[in-house]
Coordinates of C-alpha atoms in Angstrom, one line a residue:
M274 CA 29.8 -12.6 23.2
T275 CA 28.0 -14.6 20.6
E276 CA 29.8 -17.3 18.9
I277 CA 28.9 -19.8 16.0
T278 CA 28.2 -22.9 17.8
P279 CA 26.7 -26.3 16.4
R280 CA 23.5 -25.1 18.0
F281 CA 23.2 -21.9 15.8
I282 CA 23.9 -24.0 12.8
V283 CA 21.1 -26.3 13.5
L284 CA 18.8 -23.4 14.5
F285 CA 19.8 -21.9 10.9
L286 CA 19.1 -25.0 9.0
V287 CA 15.7 -25.4 10.9
N288 CA 14.6 -21.9 10.0
F289 CA 16.0 -22.0 6.3
I290 CA 13.9 -25.2 5.8
S291 CA 10.9 -24.2 7.3
I292 CA 10.7 -20.8 5.4
V293 CA 11.5 -22.7 2.3
M294 CA 9.1 -24.9 2.9
L295 CA 6.4 -21.8 3.7
C296 CA 7.4 -19.9 0.6
Y297 CA 7.8 -22.5 -2.4
G298 CA 5.7 -25.2 -0.6
C299 CA 3.2 -22.9 0.1
Y300 CA 2.8 -19.5 -1.2
F301 CA 4.6 -20.2 -4.6
R302 CA 2.4 -23.1 -5.4
S303 CA -0.6 -21.2 -5.8
N304 CA 1.0 -17.7 -6.7
K305 CA 4.0 -18.6 -8.9
N306 CA 5.4 -15.5 -8.2
A307 CA 9.3 -16.4 -7.5
T308 CA 10.9 -12.9 -7.0
V309 CA 8.2 -12.7 -3.6
A310 CA 9.0 -16.6 -2.7
G311 CA 12.8 -15.5 -2.8
S312 CA 12.5 -12.3 -1.3
F313 CA 10.7 -14.0 1.8
V314 CA 13.4 -16.5 2.1
L315 CA 15.8 -13.7 2.2
F316 CA 13.9 -11.7 4.5
G317 CA 13.3 -14.6 6.9
I318 CA 17.2 -15.4 7.2
G319 CA 18.0 -11.7 7.8
I320 CA 15.4 -11.7 10.6
F321 CA 17.0 -14.8 11.9
L322 CA 20.5 -13.6 11.9
I323 CA 19.9 -10.1 13.4
T324 CA 17.7 -11.6 16.4
Y325 CA 20.2 -14.5 16.9
L326 CA 23.0 -12.2 17.1
L327 CA 21.4 -9.3 18.9
H328 CA 19.5 -11.5 21.4
G329 CA 22.9 -13.0 22.6
V330 CA 24.4 -9.6 23.6
D331 CA 22.1 -9.3 26.9
M332 CA 18.9 -8.6 24.7
S333 CA 15.7 -9.3 26.5
M334 CA 12.6 -11.1 25.0
E335 CA 10.9 -7.4 24.5
F336 CA 13.7 -6.6 22.1
A337 CA 12.5 -9.8 20.0
F338 CA 8.8 -9.1 20.1
G339 CA 9.9 -5.3 19.1
L340 CA 11.6 -6.1 16.1
F341 CA 8.9 -8.5 15.5
A342 CA 6.3 -5.6 15.7
V343 CA 8.5 -3.6 13.3
F344 CA 8.9 -6.0 10.4
G345 CA 5.4 -7.1 10.8
M346 CA 4.0 -3.4 9.7
L347 CA 6.8 -3.2 7.1
R348 CA 5.4 -1.6 3.7
Y349 CA 7.7 -1.8 0.7
R350 CA 7.9 1.5 -1.0
T351 CA 8.0 -0.2 -4.6
D352 CA 5.1 -1.8 -4.8
T353 CA 1.6 -2.1 -3.0
I354 CA 1.8 -5.5 -1.2
S355 CA -1.6 -7.5 -0.6
I356 CA -2.9 -9.0 2.4
K357 CA -2.1 -12.2 1.7
E358 CA 1.7 -11.5 0.9
M359 CA 1.7 -9.7 4.2
T360 CA 0.3 -12.6 6.0
Y361 CA 2.9 -14.7 4.3
L362 CA 5.5 -11.6 5.5
F363 CA 4.1 -12.2 9.3
M364 CA 4.5 -15.9 9.0
V365 CA 8.2 -15.8 7.6
T366 CA 9.1 -13.0 10.8
A367 CA 7.4 -15.5 13.2
I368 CA 9.5 -18.5 12.0
A369 CA 12.6 -16.6 11.9
L370 CA 12.2 -15.1 15.6
L371 CA 10.8 -18.5 16.9
C372 CA 13.9 -20.1 15.7
A373 CA 16.2 -17.4 16.8
V374 CA 15.1 -17.3 20.5
S375 CA 13.3 -20.1 21.5
K376 CA 14.8 -22.5 23.7
L377 CA 12.8 -25.4 22.6
P378 CA 14.2 -28.7 22.0
T379 CA 15.4 -28.8 17.6
L380 CA 12.9 -31.5 17.0
E381 CA 9.8 -29.8 18.7
L382 CA 10.6 -26.5 17.3
F383 CA 10.8 -28.2 13.6
L384 CA 7.5 -29.7 14.5
I385 CA 6.1 -26.5 15.2
N386 CA 7.2 -24.7 12.2
A387 CA 6.1 -27.7 10.0
F388 CA 2.5 -27.7 11.6
L389 CA 2.3 -23.8 10.5
C390 CA 3.6 -24.7 7.2
F391 CA 0.7 -27.5 6.9
I392 CA -1.8 -25.0 8.0
A393 CA -0.6 -22.3 5.5
F394 CA -0.8 -24.9 2.7
L395 CA -4.0 -26.4 4.2
V396 CA -5.7 -22.6 4.1
D397 CA -4.4 -22.1 0.1
T398 CA -6.2 -25.3 -1.1
R399 CA -9.4 -25.0 -2.6
F400 CA -11.1 -26.4 0.2
F401 CA -10.9 -23.5 2.0
Q402 CA -10.5 -20.9 -0.8
G403 CA -13.5 -22.2 -3.0
H404 CA -13.6 -22.3 -6.7
H405 CA -13.6 -18.8 -7.8
K406 CA -10.4 -16.5 -8.3
I407 CA -10.1 -13.0 -8.4
Q408 CA -8.6 -10.7 -11.2
R409 CA -7.9 -7.0 -11.1
I410 CA -8.7 -5.1 -14.3
S411 CA -8.8 -1.6 -15.7
Y412 CA -12.4 -0.9 -17.7
E413 CA -13.2 1.9 -19.6
R414 CA -17.0 1.2 -20.7
I415 CA -17.7 3.4 -17.6
E416 CA -21.4 3.5 -18.3
N417 CA -21.6 -0.2 -17.5
I418 CA -20.9 0.4 -14.2
K419 CA -24.0 1.6 -13.2
P420 CA -26.0 -1.0 -10.8
K421 CA -28.8 -1.2 -13.2
N422 CA -26.4 -2.2 -16.2
K423 CA -24.7 -5.0 -14.0
S424 CA -26.0 -7.7 -16.3
L425 CA -24.1 -6.0 -19.1
L426 CA -21.0 -5.7 -17.4
L427 CA -20.6 -9.2 -16.3
A428 CA -21.8 -10.2 -20.4
D429 CA -19.2 -8.0 -21.4
L430 CA -16.1 -9.1 -19.2
R431 CA -17.1 -12.3 -19.9
E432 CA -16.8 -11.7 -23.6
R433 CA -13.7 -9.7 -23.5
T434 CA -11.9 -11.6 -21.3
G435 CA -13.0 -15.4 -22.0
L436 CA -13.5 -16.1 -18.5
N437 CA -16.4 -17.7 -16.7
V438 CA -17.1 -14.2 -14.8
T439 CA -19.8 -14.1 -11.8
N440 CA -19.3 -11.0 -10.2
A441 CA -17.5 -7.8 -10.5
E442 CA -17.0 -4.7 -7.9
I443 CA -15.9 -1.5 -8.4
E444 CA -12.5 -0.5 -6.5
H445 CA -11.8 2.9 -7.8
I446 CA -13.9 4.9 -10.4
D447 CA -11.6 7.7 -12.3
F448 CA -14.1 10.5 -13.9
L449 CA -11.4 12.1 -15.5
R450 CA -10.2 9.2 -17.4
D451 CA -13.5 7.3 -17.9
T452 CA -12.2 4.7 -16.2
A453 CA -13.0 2.4 -13.3
D454 CA -10.7 0.0 -11.4
L455 CA -12.8 -3.6 -10.9
I456 CA -12.2 -7.0 -9.1
V457 CA -13.4 -9.6 -11.2
Y458 CA -14.6 -12.9 -9.9
F459 CA -14.3 -16.0 -12.1
I460 CA -14.4 -19.5 -12.2
P461 CA -11.1 -21.1 -13.7
E462 CA -11.5 -23.6 -16.4
A463 CA -10.1 -26.9 -15.2
P464 CA -7.1 -27.8 -17.2
K465 CA -7.7 -30.0 -20.2
Q466 CA -6.6 -33.6 -19.1
E467 CA -9.3 -33.1 -16.1
R468 CA -12.1 -31.9 -18.4
V469 CA -11.0 -35.1 -20.6
A470 CA -11.1 -37.1 -17.5
N471 CA -14.6 -35.7 -16.2
S472 CA -15.8 -36.0 -19.8
S473 CA -14.6 -40.1 -19.7
N474 CA -16.0 -40.8 -16.0
Q475 CA -19.9 -38.9 -17.5
V476 CA -19.6 -41.2 -20.3
E477 CA -19.2 -44.2 -18.5
A478 CA -21.7 -43.1 -15.6
N479 CA -24.4 -42.7 -18.6
S480 CA -23.4 -46.2 -20.0

């Protein structure tokens, strides 16, 4: 019979703190989507509780990995989930299962989770992501999507969006509506304070 022991409370706190670090310290920092971040936290808590409680009822390790595979392949029906969000969902599930079934000492378990969060934070920085960002848009001037009109397409996107567009890829074409779904690559402008600081540095360097 599974009981609520001090060990359970400690593991729950380790799981909760680790998932909050991952979702709000890594995912929310770059995506600013509080709804998804909160859903990830609740998802991780649910996975931990189910796995920990059922694991105590003579369940083998295969049960945990089977549950891991089921939730790792989960797709939400209400909205399409991106590859990045699927990856974070995978990480949340991994941390929850690790906390629920691992026999490691508490400190080592927390350090492993912190290391996973650090890797996620590092991968989401500009050093790995580069300076480009992407935006999906629906474009109606379908004549500009021809390869020979690529320069016209980029110029039109720059003028209409105000973004420093560097490239655009066709994701889907709807000839019935004469529209195309594009993936637009652009370089975001630096914040105003950063631009002022850079200008000041350039002036000092020139003088």
